Short mmCIF file of C-alpha atoms in Angstrom, two decimals:
data_model
loop_
_atom_site.label_atom_id
_atom_site.label_comp_id
_atom_site.label_asym_id
_atom_site.label_seq_id
_atom_site.Cartn_x
_atom_site.Cartn_y
_atom_site.Cartn_z
CA UNK A 680 19.11 9.85 4.15
CA UNK A 681 21.69 9.59 5.93
CA UNK A 682 18.91 9.25 8.70
CA UNK A 683 16.87 6.34 7.81
CA UNK A 684 19.75 4.37 6.81
CA UNK A 685 18.66 2.14 9.99
CA UNK A 686 15.39 1.78 8.44
CA UNK A 687 16.51 0.83 4.28
CA UNK A 688 19.79 -0.09 4.26
CA UNK A 689 22.76 -1.97 1.65
CA UNK A 690 19.61 -4.93 0.39
CA UNK A 691 17.62 -6.45 -2.05
CA UNK A 692 14.73 -5.16 -2.37
CA UNK A 693 11.64 -3.52 -4.09
CA UNK A 694 12.88 -1.08 -5.14
CA UNK A 695 10.85 2.83 -5.86
CA UNK A 696 11.31 5.03 -8.67
CA UNK A 697 14.10 6.81 -7.47
CA UNK A 698 15.58 9.12 -8.81
CA UNK A 699 19.56 10.64 -8.41
CA UNK A 700 21.66 14.20 -7.73
CA UNK A 701 24.06 14.31 -10.51
CA UNK A 702 24.33 13.01 -13.67
CA UNK A 703 23.66 9.68 -14.58
CA UNK A 704 25.38 7.71 -17.37
CA UNK A 705 23.16 3.88 -17.87
CA UNK A 706 22.58 1.32 -20.09
CA UNK A 707 20.68 -0.67 -21.04
CA UNK A 708 20.00 -4.94 -21.82
CA UNK A 709 16.69 -5.09 -23.23
CA UNK A 710 15.40 -9.09 -24.39
CA UNK A 711 11.32 -9.67 -25.29
CA UNK A 712 9.99 -9.41 -22.03
CA UNK A 713 13.10 -7.81 -19.87
CA UNK A 714 14.58 -4.70 -19.16
CA UNK A 715 17.31 -3.87 -17.22
CA UNK A 716 19.12 -0.79 -16.42
CA UNK A 717 22.57 -0.63 -15.50
CA UNK A 718 23.47 2.81 -14.11
CA UNK A 719 26.19 3.65 -11.87
CA UNK A 720 26.12 7.24 -10.27
CA UNK A 721 27.29 8.93 -7.28
CA UNK A 722 27.11 7.80 -3.58
CA UNK A 723 24.37 7.41 -2.83
CA UNK A 724 22.38 7.93 -5.73
CA UNK A 725 20.03 5.32 -7.19
CA UNK A 726 18.11 4.49 -10.09
CA UNK A 727 14.38 3.84 -10.89
CA UNK A 728 12.63 3.25 -13.68
CA UNK A 729 9.98 6.48 -14.84
CA UNK A 730 7.30 6.83 -17.05
CA UNK A 731 5.36 4.57 -18.66
CA UNK A 732 2.86 3.99 -20.67
CA UNK A 733 -0.30 3.34 -18.65
CA UNK A 734 -1.11 -0.31 -18.30
CA UNK A 735 2.37 -2.07 -17.62
CA UNK A 736 2.78 -3.60 -13.86
CA UNK A 737 2.46 -1.81 -10.78
CA UNK A 738 3.98 -3.49 -8.73
CA UNK A 739 6.97 -6.29 -8.57
CA UNK A 740 7.01 -7.72 -4.50
CA UNK A 741 4.36 -10.71 -5.22
CA UNK A 742 4.55 -11.21 -0.78
CA UNK A 743 3.10 -7.56 -0.34
CA UNK A 744 0.16 -7.79 -1.88
CA UNK A 745 -2.11 -10.43 -3.67
CA UNK A 746 -1.96 -10.03 -7.22
CA UNK A 747 -4.76 -7.85 -7.58
CA UNK A 748 -6.12 -7.95 -11.92
CA UNK A 749 -6.86 -11.87 -13.03
CA UNK A 750 -9.65 -12.77 -15.05
CA UNK A 751 -12.76 -14.68 -12.87
CA UNK A 752 -11.11 -11.87 -9.54
CA UNK A 753 -13.75 -8.77 -8.61
CA UNK A 754 -12.87 -5.78 -10.88
CA UNK A 755 -10.71 -3.42 -9.06
CA UNK A 756 -9.76 -0.84 -12.23
CA UNK A 757 -11.53 1.78 -14.25
CA UNK A 758 -13.26 -0.12 -16.31
CA UNK A 759 -15.86 -1.95 -13.64
CA UNK A 760 -16.81 -4.44 -14.83
CA UNK A 761 -17.53 -6.60 -12.37
CA UNK A 762 -15.42 -9.52 -13.03
CA UNK A 763 -12.58 -9.21 -14.36
CA UNK A 764 -12.28 -10.46 -17.73
CA UNK A 765 -8.30 -9.13 -18.10
CA UNK A 766 -9.17 -6.86 -21.18
CA UNK A 767 -7.65 -3.49 -19.08
CA UNK A 768 -3.86 -5.43 -19.10
CA UNK A 769 -4.26 -6.77 -22.69
CA UNK A 770 -0.85 -6.52 -24.65
CA UNK A 771 0.73 -5.65 -21.57
CA UNK A 772 3.88 -7.68 -23.08
CA UNK A 773 4.00 -5.20 -25.99
CA UNK A 774 3.84 -2.00 -23.97
CA UNK A 775 7.04 -0.11 -25.45
CA UNK A 776 9.26 1.75 -22.04
CA UNK A 777 10.09 4.91 -21.36
CA UNK A 778 13.23 4.38 -19.35
CA UNK A 779 14.22 7.66 -16.92
CA UNK A 780 15.86 8.76 -13.36
CA UNK A 781 13.38 11.28 -11.48
CA UNK A 782 14.76 13.31 -9.64
CA UNK A 783 12.33 13.58 -6.07
CA UNK A 784 14.83 15.47 -3.95
CA UNK A 785 12.51 18.55 -2.25
CA UNK A 786 9.75 17.18 -4.35
CA UNK A 787 5.88 16.40 -2.57
CA UNK A 788 5.43 12.48 -3.55
CA UNK A 789 1.95 11.38 -1.66
CA UNK A 790 0.63 7.22 -0.46
CA UNK A 791 -2.47 7.22 0.15
CA UNK A 792 -2.65 4.00 2.25
CA UNK A 793 -0.60 3.44 5.93
CA UNK A 794 -0.80 -0.05 5.49
CA UNK A 795 2.85 -2.16 4.60
CA UNK A 796 3.32 -1.10 1.59
CA UNK A 797 2.29 1.94 2.04
CA UNK A 798 5.25 2.25 4.36
CA UNK A 799 8.02 -0.18 1.86
CA UNK A 800 6.54 3.24 -0.76
CA UNK A 801 6.78 5.84 1.32
CA UNK A 802 11.03 4.71 2.58
CA UNK A 803 11.54 3.99 -1.77
CA UNK A 804 10.74 7.67 -1.91
CA UNK A 805 12.42 9.26 1.66
CA UNK A 806 15.33 7.59 -0.20
CA UNK A 807 15.77 9.99 -2.44
CA UNK A 808 14.99 12.55 -0.30
CA UNK A 809 11.29 13.35 -1.56
CA UNK A 810 9.33 15.40 0.96
CA UNK A 811 6.40 13.04 1.64
CA UNK A 812 2.50 12.97 3.03
CA UNK A 813 0.98 9.61 3.51
CA UNK A 814 -2.82 9.58 3.41
CA UNK A 815 -4.60 7.71 5.01
CA UNK A 816 -6.72 7.16 8.34
CA UNK A 817 -4.81 4.57 10.36
CA UNK A 818 -1.03 3.59 9.96
CA UNK A 819 1.50 0.95 11.09
CA UNK A 820 2.96 1.65 13.88
CA UNK A 821 6.76 2.48 11.84
CA UNK A 822 4.57 5.00 9.48
CA UNK A 823 3.58 6.60 12.94
CA UNK A 824 6.98 6.98 13.66
CA UNK A 825 8.25 8.50 11.13
CA UNK A 826 5.98 10.96 11.21
CA UNK A 827 6.28 11.55 15.02
CA UNK A 828 10.45 12.23 14.16
CA UNK A 829 8.78 14.86 11.16
CA UNK A 830 10.18 12.51 8.48
CA UNK A 831 6.94 12.38 6.73
CA UNK A 832 3.93 14.50 7.45
CA UNK A 833 0.79 12.25 8.14
CA UNK A 834 -3.11 13.26 7.03
CA UNK A 835 -5.33 11.20 9.83
CA UNK A 836 -8.23 11.58 6.83
CA UNK A 837 -9.34 9.74 3.62
CA UNK A 838 -8.67 11.23 0.60
CA UNK A 839 -10.49 13.78 -0.75
CA UNK A 840 -10.37 14.17 -4.25
CA UNK A 841 -7.98 16.91 -6.71
CA UNK A 842 -7.10 19.14 -3.63
CA UNK A 843 -5.14 16.07 -2.11
CA UNK A 844 -2.61 16.28 -4.84
CA UNK A 845 -1.83 20.45 -5.50
CA UNK A 846 1.31 20.69 -5.86
CA UNK A 847 2.20 17.11 -6.02
CA UNK A 848 4.55 15.35 -8.42
CA UNK A 849 3.48 11.62 -7.83
CA UNK A 850 1.02 9.87 -5.91
CA UNK A 851 0.68 6.35 -5.16
CA UNK A 852 -2.34 4.68 -3.68
CA UNK A 853 -1.89 1.05 -1.87
CA UNK A 854 -5.20 0.96 -0.25
CA UNK A 855 -8.05 -2.27 -0.37
CA UNK A 856 -10.44 0.22 -1.79
CA UNK A 857 -11.10 -0.09 -4.90
CA UNK A 858 -12.89 3.38 -5.07
CA UNK A 859 -10.46 5.09 -3.67
CA UNK A 860 -7.78 3.77 -5.83
CA UNK A 861 -9.92 4.74 -8.86
CA UNK A 862 -10.78 8.06 -8.19
CA UNK A 863 -6.73 8.61 -7.44
CA UNK A 864 -5.98 7.43 -10.82
CA UNK A 865 -8.56 9.45 -12.60
CA UNK A 866 -7.81 12.44 -10.59
CA UNK A 867 -3.76 12.55 -11.06
CA UNK A 868 -4.68 11.16 -14.96
CA UNK A 869 -6.69 14.78 -15.21
CA UNK A 870 -3.44 16.24 -13.94
CA UNK A 871 -0.85 14.39 -16.36
CA UNK A 872 0.98 13.60 -13.09
CA UNK A 873 2.85 10.18 -12.08
CA UNK A 874 0.38 7.76 -10.13
CA UNK A 875 0.70 4.17 -9.35
CA UNK A 876 -2.29 1.76 -7.41
CA UNK A 877 -0.11 -0.90 -5.96
CA UNK A 878 -0.98 -4.26 -8.01
CA UNK A 879 -3.30 -2.85 -10.63
CA UNK A 880 -1.69 -2.14 -13.46
CA UNK A 881 -4.92 -0.32 -15.70
CA UNK A 882 -5.01 2.28 -12.89
CA UNK A 883 -0.99 2.88 -13.34
CA UNK A 884 1.03 5.31 -16.43
CA UNK A 885 4.40 4.02 -14.30
CA UNK A 886 5.64 0.95 -12.95
CA UNK A 887 8.07 0.20 -9.32
CA UNK A 888 10.29 -2.59 -10.77
CA UNK A 889 12.39 -4.83 -8.01
CA UNK A 890 15.75 -3.60 -7.46
CA UNK A 891 19.57 -4.52 -6.00
CA UNK A 892 21.34 -1.40 -4.44
CA UNK A 893 25.50 -1.42 -3.67
CA UNK A 894 26.69 1.61 -2.76
CA UNK A 895 26.15 4.15 -6.66
CA UNK A 896 25.60 1.02 -8.04
CA UNK A 897 21.51 0.57 -8.55
CA UNK A 898 19.99 -2.33 -11.09
CA UNK A 899 16.39 -2.44 -11.46
CA UNK A 900 14.21 -5.05 -13.08
CA UNK A 901 11.73 -5.73 -14.92
CA UNK A 902 9.67 -8.50 -17.18
CA UNK A 903 6.51 -5.84 -18.09
CA UNK A 904 4.49 -7.69 -15.88
CA UNK A 905 5.33 -11.33 -17.46
CA UNK A 906 6.02 -12.83 -13.95
CA UNK A 907 7.16 -10.79 -10.88
CA UNK A 908 9.03 -14.09 -9.41
CA UNK A 909 10.80 -15.17 -12.75
CA UNK A 910 11.44 -11.18 -11.81
CA UNK A 911 13.00 -12.48 -8.46
CA UNK A 912 15.21 -14.47 -10.00
CA UNK A 913 17.06 -12.61 -12.38
CA UNK A 914 17.05 -10.40 -9.74
CA UNK A 915 19.46 -12.71 -7.11
CA UNK A 916 21.20 -14.41 -9.92
CA UNK A 917 22.74 -10.31 -11.00
CA UNK A 918 23.65 -9.20 -7.57
CA UNK A 919 25.06 -12.22 -7.46
CA UNK A 920 27.30 -11.27 -9.61
CA UNK A 921 27.29 -7.75 -9.42
CA UNK A 922 28.74 -6.52 -6.27
CA UNK A 923 30.44 -4.13 -4.08
CA UNK A 924 33.64 -3.96 -7.51
CA UNK A 925 31.10 -2.60 -9.79
CA UNK A 926 30.02 -0.65 -7.14
CA UNK A 927 33.97 0.54 -6.62
CA UNK A 928 34.50 1.07 -9.92
CA UNK A 929 31.74 3.34 -10.25
CA UNK A 930 32.47 5.35 -7.38
CA UNK A 931 36.79 5.84 -8.97
CA UNK A 932 35.23 6.63 -12.23
CA UNK A 933 32.74 9.04 -11.13
CA UNK A 934 36.50 10.79 -9.41
CA UNK A 935 37.88 11.59 -13.09
CA UNK A 936 34.77 12.79 -15.27
CA UNK A 937 35.84 16.34 -14.18
CA UNK A 938 38.73 16.17 -15.55
CA UNK A 939 37.65 14.34 -18.65
CA UNK A 940 34.80 16.70 -19.51
CA UNK A 941 37.54 19.68 -18.35
CA UNK A 942 40.40 17.75 -21.21
CA UNK A 943 38.87 15.45 -23.62
CA UNK A 944 36.87 17.78 -25.92
CA UNK A 945 34.22 15.78 -27.72
CA UNK A 946 31.78 12.86 -26.41
CA UNK A 947 33.57 10.48 -28.43
CA UNK A 948 37.18 11.13 -26.55
CA UNK A 949 35.68 11.13 -23.33
CA UNK A 950 33.67 7.55 -23.95
CA UNK A 951 36.66 6.24 -25.37
CA UNK A 952 38.41 7.03 -22.57
CA UNK A 953 36.55 5.39 -19.70
CA UNK A 954 35.54 2.56 -22.27
CA UNK A 955 39.46 2.10 -22.27
CA UNK A 956 39.52 2.23 -18.38
CA UNK A 957 36.30 -0.34 -18.28
CA UNK A 958 37.43 -2.54 -20.76
CA UNK A 959 41.40 -2.15 -19.96
CA UNK A 960 44.02 -5.10 -19.38
CA UNK A 961 43.91 -5.96 -16.73
CA UNK A 962 40.28 -5.94 -15.71
CA UNK A 963 39.77 -2.98 -12.82
CA UNK A 964 36.75 -5.02 -11.86
CA UNK A 965 38.83 -8.85 -11.54
CA UNK A 966 42.01 -6.29 -9.53
CA UNK A 967 39.03 -4.25 -7.01
CA UNK A 968 37.60 -8.28 -6.31
CA UNK A 969 41.28 -8.75 -4.98
CA UNK A 970 41.85 -5.64 -3.53
CA UNK A 971 44.56 -3.98 -5.65
CA UNK A 972 42.44 -0.55 -5.51
CA UNK A 973 45.92 1.02 -6.10
CA UNK A 974 46.19 -0.78 -9.55
CA UNK A 975 42.62 -0.27 -10.37
CA UNK A 976 43.86 3.47 -10.05
CA UNK A 977 46.98 3.07 -11.89
CA UNK A 978 45.15 2.19 -14.57
CA UNK A 979 43.43 5.18 -14.50
CA UNK A 980 45.90 7.39 -14.65
CA UNK A 981 47.60 5.41 -17.61
CA UNK A 982 44.04 5.63 -19.31
CA UNK A 983 44.43 9.63 -18.91
CA UNK A 984 47.93 9.84 -19.96
CA UNK A 985 47.22 8.11 -23.27
CA UNK A 986 43.67 10.12 -24.30
CA UNK A 987 44.95 13.87 -22.95
CA UNK A 988 45.22 16.63 -25.57
CA UNK A 989 48.96 16.84 -27.20
#
C-alpha cells in the first residue's frame, strides 16, 4: 500500500469497496435515504460498502462520468428498451443495504476500461492491496505507468467473455460501450460474483460510496442513489467534524484491544470498557484536539484498572 501513497494519500475522495486486514468495529447511522458507516480500524485499514442488491447506484462521482440511467436518454442497461424509462431503477430508495467490509488483499480484481474512471477504480483497489488486472485496448498515461512499474497487469485488448473472470473476486466496468457493459454484468452474475458497471445502477450488485479517510478512520456515505450532490455535501460536513483526533483515538483504542480480549471474559465486559473510555470524562477527543495524548492514555489506564477482573 505504501508505494501508492504518492498517488492516493490522505484525501476526501470517492472510494471503492475496500477492506481491512484486521478486525473492524463499526456502527451504522441510518436515515430514510442515507447510510453512513463509521469504522475505526488499524492504521491503513479502510472500510467500504459491500454486497448490495442489484439496482443500487453504482457510482457517486458525478464529475467523472455523466449520469447514464435516467428517462429520455438511450437505454444503457440489460433491459434494452431503446429509450430509458427509468423502470430499471424504480424502488432504489427502498432497497435494503447490506453493509460489509471486504478483504481484498491478494484477491484478483478486474477493471474493464482504461480511462479516467478506470484509473479511479484501479487506485481504489490497489489501496486495499488487491491483485489488479486492467483489460482495455488503450489506457491513459497514469494507468500505463502503473502497468510499467508492475503495480497492475494490463491486458491490451477488449473484454472477451467469461474466461476473463476466471478466479476473479470483483469486476468493475467503466467503458462507454453498452453491449460490453451488459456482457460483463451478465457474465459476472452467472458466476455469482461482485460486479459494478460504473454509473449504470441496474448493472451493479454493489455500490461504491463517497469516502472520507483520515489515518485508520474511514467514513463511507451513500444516499441510495437519491442525490450524489447531497452525498458530497454530507461528506464535506462530516470531514470538518471528524478528523485527526478521532483517527488518533481509534489507534489508541486498538492498542488495548489485545488486553481487553485477554482479560475481559465477555463481550459485554469489553463493550463497557471501551465505552467508558470513548464517553469518558474528560472527553478523550477534546483532549486530543488540545494535543494532550498523555491524558488520554491515563484515561485508558484508569479504565483498565476499573474494569479488570478482581
